[in-house]
mmCIF file of C-alpha atoms and ligand atoms in Angstrom:
data_model
loop_
_atom_site.group_PDB
_atom_site.id
_atom_site.type_symbol
_atom_site.label_atom_id
_atom_site.label_comp_id
_atom_site.label_asym_id
_atom_site.label_seq_id
_atom_site.Cartn_x
_atom_site.Cartn_y
_atom_site.Cartn_z
ATOM 1 C CA MET A 4 69.521 -74.041 -39.542
ATOM 2 C CA THR A 5 67.292 -71.000 -39.127
ATOM 3 C CA THR A 6 68.143 -68.224 -36.733
ATOM 4 C CA THR A 7 65.602 -66.309 -34.706
ATOM 5 C CA PRO A 8 65.139 -62.841 -36.213
ATOM 6 C CA PHE A 9 65.679 -59.590 -34.333
ATOM 7 C CA ARG A 10 68.279 -60.994 -31.926
ATOM 8 C CA LEU A 11 71.010 -58.688 -30.597
ATOM 9 C CA ASP A 12 73.141 -61.196 -28.679
ATOM 10 C CA GLY A 13 76.558 -59.794 -27.832
ATOM 11 C CA ARG A 14 75.628 -56.285 -28.990
ATOM 12 C CA ARG A 15 76.276 -53.230 -26.849
ATOM 13 C CA ALA A 16 73.703 -50.437 -26.888
ATOM 14 C CA LEU A 17 73.406 -46.979 -25.350
ATOM 15 C CA VAL A 18 69.958 -45.417 -24.960
ATOM 16 C CA THR A 19 69.675 -41.715 -24.091
ATOM 17 C CA GLY A 20 66.551 -40.850 -22.151
ATOM 18 C CA GLY A 21 66.741 -44.506 -21.195
ATOM 19 C CA ALA A 22 65.195 -44.091 -17.743
ATOM 20 C CA SER A 23 61.634 -43.278 -18.881
ATOM 21 C CA GLY A 24 58.942 -43.839 -21.493
ATOM 22 C CA ILE A 25 60.077 -44.837 -24.975
ATOM 23 C CA GLY A 26 63.754 -44.969 -23.952
ATOM 24 C CA GLU A 27 62.977 -47.213 -20.981
ATOM 25 C CA GLN A 28 61.038 -49.642 -23.179
ATOM 26 C CA CYS A 29 63.917 -49.615 -25.682
ATOM 27 C CA CYS A 30 66.252 -50.643 -22.827
ATOM 28 C CA ARG A 31 63.894 -53.459 -21.846
ATOM 29 C CA VAL A 32 63.266 -54.741 -25.380
ATOM 30 C CA LEU A 33 66.940 -54.585 -26.406
ATOM 31 C CA THR A 34 67.959 -56.427 -23.230
ATOM 32 C CA ALA A 35 65.352 -59.122 -23.902
ATOM 33 C CA ALA A 36 66.817 -59.472 -27.412
ATOM 34 C CA GLY A 37 70.250 -60.194 -25.910
ATOM 35 C CA ALA A 38 71.976 -56.800 -25.921
ATOM 36 C CA SER A 39 73.814 -55.264 -22.977
ATOM 37 C CA VAL A 40 72.425 -51.799 -22.491
ATOM 38 C CA ILE A 41 73.782 -48.567 -21.056
ATOM 39 C CA VAL A 42 70.844 -46.643 -19.605
ATOM 40 C CA CYS A 43 71.875 -43.029 -20.132
ATOM 41 C CA ASP A 44 69.753 -40.312 -18.543
ATOM 42 C CA VAL A 45 69.982 -37.018 -16.685
ATOM 43 C CA ASP A 46 67.861 -38.698 -13.988
ATOM 44 C CA ALA A 47 70.633 -40.700 -12.324
ATOM 45 C CA ALA A 48 68.430 -42.446 -9.752
ATOM 46 C CA ARG A 49 65.920 -43.771 -12.301
ATOM 47 C CA ALA A 50 68.688 -44.834 -14.676
ATOM 48 C CA GLU A 51 70.397 -46.708 -11.844
ATOM 49 C CA ALA A 52 67.138 -48.376 -10.745
ATOM 50 C CA LEU A 53 66.400 -49.615 -14.274
ATOM 51 C CA ALA A 54 69.966 -50.803 -14.869
ATOM 52 C CA THR A 55 69.812 -52.840 -11.663
ATOM 53 C CA GLU A 56 66.692 -54.568 -12.979
ATOM 54 C CA LEU A 57 68.067 -55.447 -16.429
ATOM 55 C CA PRO A 58 70.641 -58.245 -16.869
ATOM 56 C CA GLY A 59 73.933 -56.934 -18.261
ATOM 57 C CA ALA A 60 72.849 -53.294 -18.046
ATOM 58 C CA SER A 61 74.667 -50.321 -16.539
ATOM 59 C CA ALA A 62 73.632 -46.746 -15.796
ATOM 60 C CA LEU A 63 75.270 -43.597 -17.098
ATOM 61 C CA ALA A 64 74.140 -40.270 -15.644
ATOM 62 C CA CYS A 65 74.622 -37.466 -18.160
ATOM 63 C CA ASP A 66 72.983 -34.250 -19.303
ATOM 64 C CA ILE A 67 73.244 -34.681 -23.067
ATOM 65 C CA ALA A 68 72.863 -30.932 -23.610
ATOM 66 C CA ASP A 69 76.106 -30.260 -21.743
ATOM 67 C CA GLU A 70 79.152 -30.631 -23.988
ATOM 68 C CA ALA A 71 81.569 -31.116 -21.087
ATOM 69 C CA SER A 72 79.411 -33.857 -19.539
ATOM 70 C CA VAL A 73 79.087 -35.673 -22.861
ATOM 71 C CA ALA A 74 82.869 -35.461 -23.326
ATOM 72 C CA ALA A 75 83.558 -36.678 -19.794
ATOM 73 C CA ARG A 76 80.872 -39.360 -19.462
ATOM 74 C CA ILE A 77 79.735 -40.593 -22.884
ATOM 75 C CA ALA A 78 82.776 -40.189 -25.136
ATOM 76 C CA PRO A 79 84.854 -42.677 -23.050
ATOM 77 C CA VAL A 80 82.371 -45.539 -23.701
ATOM 78 C CA PRO A 81 84.866 -48.050 -25.120
ATOM 79 C CA ALA A 82 82.754 -50.011 -27.599
ATOM 80 C CA LEU A 83 79.260 -49.681 -28.989
ATOM 81 C CA ASP A 84 77.076 -51.264 -31.676
ATOM 82 C CA ILE A 85 73.788 -49.407 -31.195
ATOM 83 C CA LEU A 86 72.854 -45.849 -30.224
ATOM 84 C CA ILE A 87 69.252 -44.894 -29.572
ATOM 85 C CA ASN A 88 68.731 -41.143 -29.181
ATOM 86 C CA SER A 89 65.473 -40.928 -27.239
ATOM 87 C CA ALA A 90 66.110 -38.142 -24.684
ATOM 88 C CA GLY A 91 63.893 -35.189 -25.466
ATOM 89 C CA ILE A 92 61.636 -32.560 -23.955
ATOM 90 C CA GLY A 93 58.449 -30.843 -25.125
ATOM 91 C CA LEU A 94 56.977 -27.357 -25.097
ATOM 92 C CA VAL A 95 53.461 -26.131 -25.804
ATOM 93 C CA GLY A 96 53.090 -22.829 -27.626
ATOM 94 C CA GLY A 97 52.670 -21.141 -30.974
ATOM 95 C CA ILE A 98 55.339 -18.723 -32.207
ATOM 96 C CA GLU A 99 53.914 -15.733 -30.307
ATOM 97 C CA GLU A 100 53.829 -17.656 -27.037
ATOM 98 C CA THR A 101 57.402 -18.925 -27.380
ATOM 99 C CA SER A 102 60.240 -17.110 -25.612
ATOM 100 C CA LEU A 103 63.737 -17.239 -27.054
ATOM 101 C CA ALA A 104 64.930 -18.848 -23.812
ATOM 102 C CA ASP A 105 62.419 -21.711 -24.161
ATOM 103 C CA PHE A 106 63.189 -22.075 -27.868
ATOM 104 C CA HIS A 107 66.893 -22.420 -27.028
ATOM 105 C CA ARG A 108 66.191 -24.771 -24.112
ATOM 106 C CA LEU A 109 64.336 -27.130 -26.431
ATOM 107 C CA PHE A 110 67.040 -26.988 -29.076
ATOM 108 C CA ARG A 111 69.756 -27.567 -26.469
ATOM 109 C CA VAL A 112 68.269 -30.884 -25.356
ATOM 110 C CA ASN A 113 66.567 -32.214 -28.494
ATOM 111 C CA VAL A 114 69.018 -31.057 -31.144
ATOM 112 C CA ASP A 115 72.359 -30.145 -29.509
ATOM 113 C CA GLY A 116 72.041 -33.226 -27.270
ATOM 114 C CA THR A 117 71.502 -35.589 -30.202
ATOM 115 C CA PHE A 118 74.360 -33.912 -32.066
ATOM 116 C CA LEU A 119 76.797 -34.114 -29.142
ATOM 117 C CA VAL A 120 76.062 -37.736 -28.230
ATOM 118 C CA THR A 121 76.122 -38.917 -31.849
ATOM 119 C CA ARG A 122 79.376 -37.080 -32.577
ATOM 120 C CA ALA A 123 81.008 -38.478 -29.426
ATOM 121 C CA LEU A 124 80.068 -42.079 -30.241
ATOM 122 C CA LEU A 125 80.426 -42.027 -34.029
ATOM 123 C CA PRO A 126 83.995 -43.436 -34.098
ATOM 124 C CA ARG A 127 82.864 -46.432 -32.027
ATOM 125 C CA LEU A 128 79.846 -47.016 -34.274
ATOM 126 C CA VAL A 129 81.825 -46.628 -37.505
ATOM 127 C CA ALA A 130 84.362 -49.174 -36.211
ATOM 128 C CA VAL A 131 81.686 -51.902 -36.133
ATOM 129 C CA ARG A 132 79.228 -50.664 -38.790
ATOM 130 C CA GLY A 133 76.857 -49.831 -35.986
ATOM 131 C CA SER A 134 73.311 -48.546 -36.011
ATOM 132 C CA ILE A 135 71.739 -45.303 -34.810
ATOM 133 C CA VAL A 136 68.024 -44.868 -34.153
ATOM 134 C CA ASN A 137 66.814 -41.314 -33.605
ATOM 135 C CA ILE A 138 63.441 -40.794 -31.962
ATOM 136 C CA GLY A 139 61.880 -37.949 -33.946
ATOM 137 C CA SER A 140 58.150 -37.271 -34.020
ATOM 138 C CA VAL A 141 55.280 -36.697 -36.428
ATOM 139 C CA ALA A 142 55.900 -33.099 -35.300
ATOM 140 C CA GLY A 143 59.024 -33.183 -37.472
ATOM 141 C CA LEU A 144 56.968 -34.017 -40.545
ATOM 142 C CA ILE A 145 53.730 -32.071 -40.217
ATOM 143 C CA GLY A 146 52.598 -29.002 -38.310
ATOM 144 C CA VAL A 147 51.127 -29.735 -34.887
ATOM 145 C CA LYS A 148 49.037 -26.956 -33.368
ATOM 146 C CA ARG A 149 50.857 -24.839 -30.746
ATOM 147 C CA ARG A 150 54.113 -26.786 -30.977
ATOM 148 C CA TYR A 151 56.281 -24.218 -32.796
ATOM 149 C CA ALA A 152 59.594 -24.961 -31.070
ATOM 150 C CA TYR A 153 58.961 -28.693 -30.676
ATOM 151 C CA CYS A 154 58.158 -29.111 -34.389
ATOM 152 C CA ALA A 155 61.327 -27.194 -35.248
ATOM 153 C CA THR A 156 63.525 -29.476 -33.130
ATOM 154 C CA LYS A 157 61.966 -32.658 -34.508
ATOM 155 C CA GLY A 158 62.287 -31.389 -38.081
ATOM 156 C CA ALA A 159 65.967 -30.989 -37.327
ATOM 157 C CA ILE A 160 66.183 -34.606 -36.138
ATOM 158 C CA VAL A 161 64.706 -35.826 -39.448
ATOM 159 C CA ALA A 162 67.205 -33.699 -41.387
ATOM 160 C CA MET A 163 70.150 -34.807 -39.212
ATOM 161 C CA THR A 164 69.199 -38.459 -39.794
ATOM 162 C CA ARG A 165 69.159 -38.105 -43.555
ATOM 163 C CA GLN A 166 72.324 -36.031 -43.663
ATOM 164 C CA LEU A 167 74.264 -38.574 -41.604
ATOM 165 C CA ALA A 168 73.087 -41.409 -43.857
ATOM 166 C CA VAL A 169 74.479 -39.501 -46.845
ATOM 167 C CA ASP A 170 77.892 -38.874 -45.247
ATOM 168 C CA TYR A 171 78.290 -42.460 -43.908
ATOM 169 C CA PRO A 172 76.350 -44.617 -46.378
ATOM 170 C CA THR A 173 78.321 -47.817 -45.775
ATOM 171 C CA GLN A 174 79.965 -47.145 -42.405
ATOM 172 C CA ILE A 175 76.859 -46.985 -40.217
ATOM 173 C CA ARG A 176 73.093 -47.206 -40.521
ATOM 174 C CA VAL A 177 70.997 -44.350 -39.183
ATOM 175 C CA ASN A 178 67.211 -44.199 -39.159
ATOM 176 C CA CYS A 179 64.529 -42.075 -37.532
ATOM 177 C CA ILE A 180 61.277 -43.151 -35.912
ATOM 178 C CA CYS A 181 58.469 -40.593 -35.938
ATOM 179 C CA PRO A 182 55.825 -41.583 -33.399
ATOM 180 C CA GLY A 183 52.400 -40.041 -33.006
ATOM 181 C CA THR A 184 51.276 -39.356 -29.442
ATOM 182 C CA VAL A 185 52.594 -42.032 -27.114
ATOM 183 C CA GLU A 186 51.220 -42.624 -23.635
ATOM 184 C CA SER A 187 54.362 -42.056 -21.579
ATOM 185 C CA PRO A 188 55.430 -39.906 -18.607
ATOM 186 C CA PHE A 189 56.107 -37.212 -21.260
ATOM 187 C CA VAL A 190 52.348 -37.004 -21.918
ATOM 188 C CA GLU A 191 51.486 -37.297 -18.210
ATOM 189 C CA GLY A 192 53.809 -34.355 -17.504
ATOM 190 C CA TYR A 193 52.118 -32.356 -20.261
ATOM 191 C CA LEU A 194 48.644 -33.092 -18.848
ATOM 192 C CA GLU A 195 49.778 -32.139 -15.353
ATOM 193 C CA LYS A 196 51.449 -28.910 -16.501
ATOM 194 C CA TYR A 197 48.999 -27.582 -19.090
ATOM 195 C CA HIS A 198 45.644 -29.298 -18.382
ATOM 196 C CA LYS A 199 45.606 -30.003 -14.657
ATOM 197 C CA HIS A 200 41.863 -29.343 -14.297
ATOM 198 C CA GLU A 201 40.735 -31.042 -17.492
ATOM 199 C CA LYS A 202 43.068 -34.017 -17.679
ATOM 200 C CA GLU A 203 40.575 -36.649 -18.786
ATOM 201 C CA GLU A 204 38.990 -34.510 -21.551
ATOM 202 C CA THR A 205 42.453 -33.664 -22.847
ATOM 203 C CA ARG A 206 43.599 -37.278 -22.604
ATOM 204 C CA ALA A 207 40.558 -38.286 -24.705
ATOM 205 C CA GLN A 208 41.530 -35.661 -27.300
ATOM 206 C CA LEU A 209 45.083 -37.022 -27.361
ATOM 207 C CA HIS A 210 43.746 -40.529 -28.005
ATOM 208 C CA ALA A 211 41.427 -39.217 -30.744
ATOM 209 C CA ARG A 212 44.263 -37.377 -32.524
ATOM 210 C CA GLN A 213 45.309 -40.747 -33.934
ATOM 211 C CA PRO A 214 42.715 -42.026 -36.456
ATOM 212 C CA ILE A 215 43.124 -45.491 -34.910
ATOM 213 C CA GLY A 216 41.505 -44.017 -31.786
ATOM 214 C CA ARG A 217 44.227 -44.342 -29.182
ATOM 215 C CA MET A 218 47.707 -43.192 -28.261
ATOM 216 C CA GLY A 219 50.664 -45.430 -28.986
ATOM 217 C CA ARG A 220 52.416 -47.444 -26.308
ATOM 218 C CA PRO A 221 56.114 -46.989 -25.580
ATOM 219 C CA ILE A 222 56.729 -50.692 -26.214
ATOM 220 C CA GLU A 223 55.294 -50.381 -29.736
ATOM 221 C CA ILE A 224 57.930 -47.755 -30.511
ATOM 222 C CA ALA A 225 60.626 -49.878 -28.857
ATOM 223 C CA HIS A 226 59.807 -52.839 -31.109
ATOM 224 C CA MET A 227 60.283 -50.660 -34.180
ATOM 225 C CA ALA A 228 63.630 -49.549 -32.743
ATOM 226 C CA LEU A 229 64.567 -53.211 -32.200
ATOM 227 C CA TYR A 230 63.808 -53.963 -35.847
ATOM 228 C CA LEU A 231 65.891 -50.995 -37.016
ATOM 229 C CA CYS A 232 68.990 -51.994 -35.085
ATOM 230 C CA SER A 233 68.732 -55.690 -35.943
ATOM 231 C CA ALA A 234 70.501 -57.430 -38.839
ATOM 232 C CA GLU A 235 67.086 -57.893 -40.500
ATOM 233 C CA ALA A 236 67.028 -54.118 -41.183
ATOM 234 C CA GLU A 237 70.385 -54.207 -42.986
ATOM 235 C CA PHE A 238 68.890 -52.530 -46.098
ATOM 236 C CA CYS A 239 67.167 -49.792 -44.097
ATOM 237 C CA ASN A 240 69.256 -46.608 -43.995
ATOM 238 C CA GLY A 241 68.411 -42.917 -43.850
ATOM 239 C CA SER A 242 64.761 -43.868 -43.436
ATOM 240 C CA VAL A 243 62.131 -41.887 -41.591
ATOM 241 C CA LEU A 244 59.426 -44.221 -40.333
ATOM 242 C CA THR A 245 56.091 -43.058 -38.980
ATOM 243 C CA ILE A 246 54.305 -45.060 -36.281
ATOM 244 C CA ASP A 247 51.281 -42.945 -35.516
ATOM 245 C CA GLY A 248 47.992 -44.840 -35.743
ATOM 246 C CA GLY A 249 47.375 -43.281 -39.153
ATOM 247 C CA TRP A 250 47.810 -39.629 -38.084
ATOM 248 C CA THR A 251 50.019 -38.582 -41.001
ATOM 249 C CA ALA A 252 48.080 -40.685 -43.504
ATOM 250 C CA ALA A 253 45.043 -38.446 -43.036
HETATM 251 N N1 NAD B 8 55.432 -39.347 -25.785
HETATM 252 C C1 NAD B 8 55.095 -38.890 -26.985
HETATM 253 O O1 NAD B 8 53.929 -38.602 -27.269
HETATM 254 C C2 NAD B 8 56.159 -38.730 -28.031
HETATM 255 C C3 NAD B 8 55.743 -38.671 -29.360
HETATM 256 C C4 NAD B 8 56.689 -38.518 -30.360
HETATM 257 C C5 NAD B 8 58.028 -38.411 -30.026
HETATM 258 N N2 NAD B 8 58.402 -38.467 -28.718
HETATM 259 C C6 NAD B 8 59.827 -38.336 -28.427
HETATM 260 O O2 NAD B 8 60.274 -39.530 -27.847
HETATM 261 C C7 NAD B 8 61.367 -39.262 -26.997
HETATM 262 C C8 NAD B 8 61.122 -39.882 -25.656
HETATM 263 O O3 NAD B 8 59.919 -39.381 -25.146
HETATM 264 P P1 NAD B 8 59.143 -40.087 -23.946
HETATM 265 O O4 NAD B 8 57.708 -39.969 -24.262
HETATM 266 O O5 NAD B 8 59.746 -41.403 -23.680
HETATM 267 O O6 NAD B 8 59.501 -39.027 -22.785
HETATM 268 P P2 NAD B 8 59.856 -39.226 -21.234
HETATM 269 O O7 NAD B 8 59.720 -37.873 -20.647
HETATM 270 O O8 NAD B 8 59.059 -40.353 -20.674
HETATM 271 O O9 NAD B 8 61.389 -39.661 -21.267
HETATM 272 C C9 NAD B 8 62.404 -38.780 -21.667
HETATM 273 C C10 NAD B 8 63.652 -39.094 -20.865
HETATM 274 O O10 NAD B 8 64.686 -38.210 -21.332
HETATM 275 C C11 NAD B 8 65.421 -37.774 -20.210
HETATM 276 N N3 NAD B 8 66.073 -36.497 -20.511
HETATM 277 C C12 NAD B 8 65.480 -35.270 -20.660
HETATM 278 N N4 NAD B 8 66.410 -34.338 -20.858
HETATM 279 C C13 NAD B 8 67.624 -34.952 -20.804
HETATM 280 C C14 NAD B 8 68.965 -34.508 -20.928
HETATM 281 N N5 NAD B 8 69.249 -33.211 -21.099
HETATM 282 N N6 NAD B 8 69.945 -35.417 -20.834
HETATM 283 C C15 NAD B 8 69.666 -36.732 -20.655
HETATM 284 N N7 NAD B 8 68.419 -37.219 -20.522
HETATM 285 C C16 NAD B 8 67.416 -36.331 -20.602
HETATM 286 C C17 NAD B 8 64.384 -37.632 -19.098
HETATM 287 O O11 NAD B 8 64.990 -37.642 -17.806
HETATM 288 C C18 NAD B 8 63.502 -38.847 -19.355
HETATM 289 O O12 NAD B 8 63.951 -39.967 -18.630
HETATM 290 C C19 NAD B 8 61.528 -37.731 -26.960
HETATM 291 O O13 NAD B 8 62.552 -37.362 -27.849
HETATM 292 C C20 NAD B 8 60.176 -37.239 -27.457
HETATM 293 O O14 NAD B 8 60.277 -35.991 -28.080
HETATM 294 C C21 NAD B 8 57.499 -38.622 -27.713
#
């Protein structure tokens, strides 16, 4: 008898940043593969709305950058097989444009948040030889113009992935996805904030940044996450996978 690959029946997953973009598509794809998903997000209303739509899902409102909130809301999750760390924020600016407050704000969400959530859930994941998928970025691998703080936080995510794989080589699996530019509310917010009067020209430049000629789609990243947390990826650990339309191949 053959089994269908990439099934997650009976698995329990928590997705941070699960209410939007890549995280939202991860919630949808994992649910379709049979998992029951906890949609974790600082945006309680959107998390609740998505959880209502997805069979077996629940919502968990939490600011992952706040240690007390993570301890109160995420640490009590009783059992878990899969953690997807997708919550993250961006910032445009080279080093001279970057204030210490903004630098810290980015680190608090992207790095401290991933640290706090992963540390809180590690015992549950170790208990079942669970799987962690961190959403990094090509910005963690190469320099991206005027993204000083963002590149620094995503470089940290790559390093944290590899370090964890070394400390827990048989107890868990932990991998990192590094997407190129992905057409999500993250990018829409960036266009609105930094290029309000030249949105379409800037959008065209964002498409062109990928040699393939377009931005990625959140669901394309979610399918890579599904692979990584499925049994078919059993041999994949401590890996950093690009999905960027050829950006980093150039
Ligand atoms: N969109 C891209 O081009 C792109 C490319 C590479 C990597 N990424 C990374 O992918 C991840 C998801 O990005 P996206 O494009 O889906 O963004 P998005 O803005 O659509 O979604 C991010 C979600 O994270 C949540 N969030 C933000 N801060 C939070 C906090 N403190 N606590 C809990 N939740 C919080 C937001 O409410 C939002 O729902 C991020 O880590 C981002 O850096 C995005």
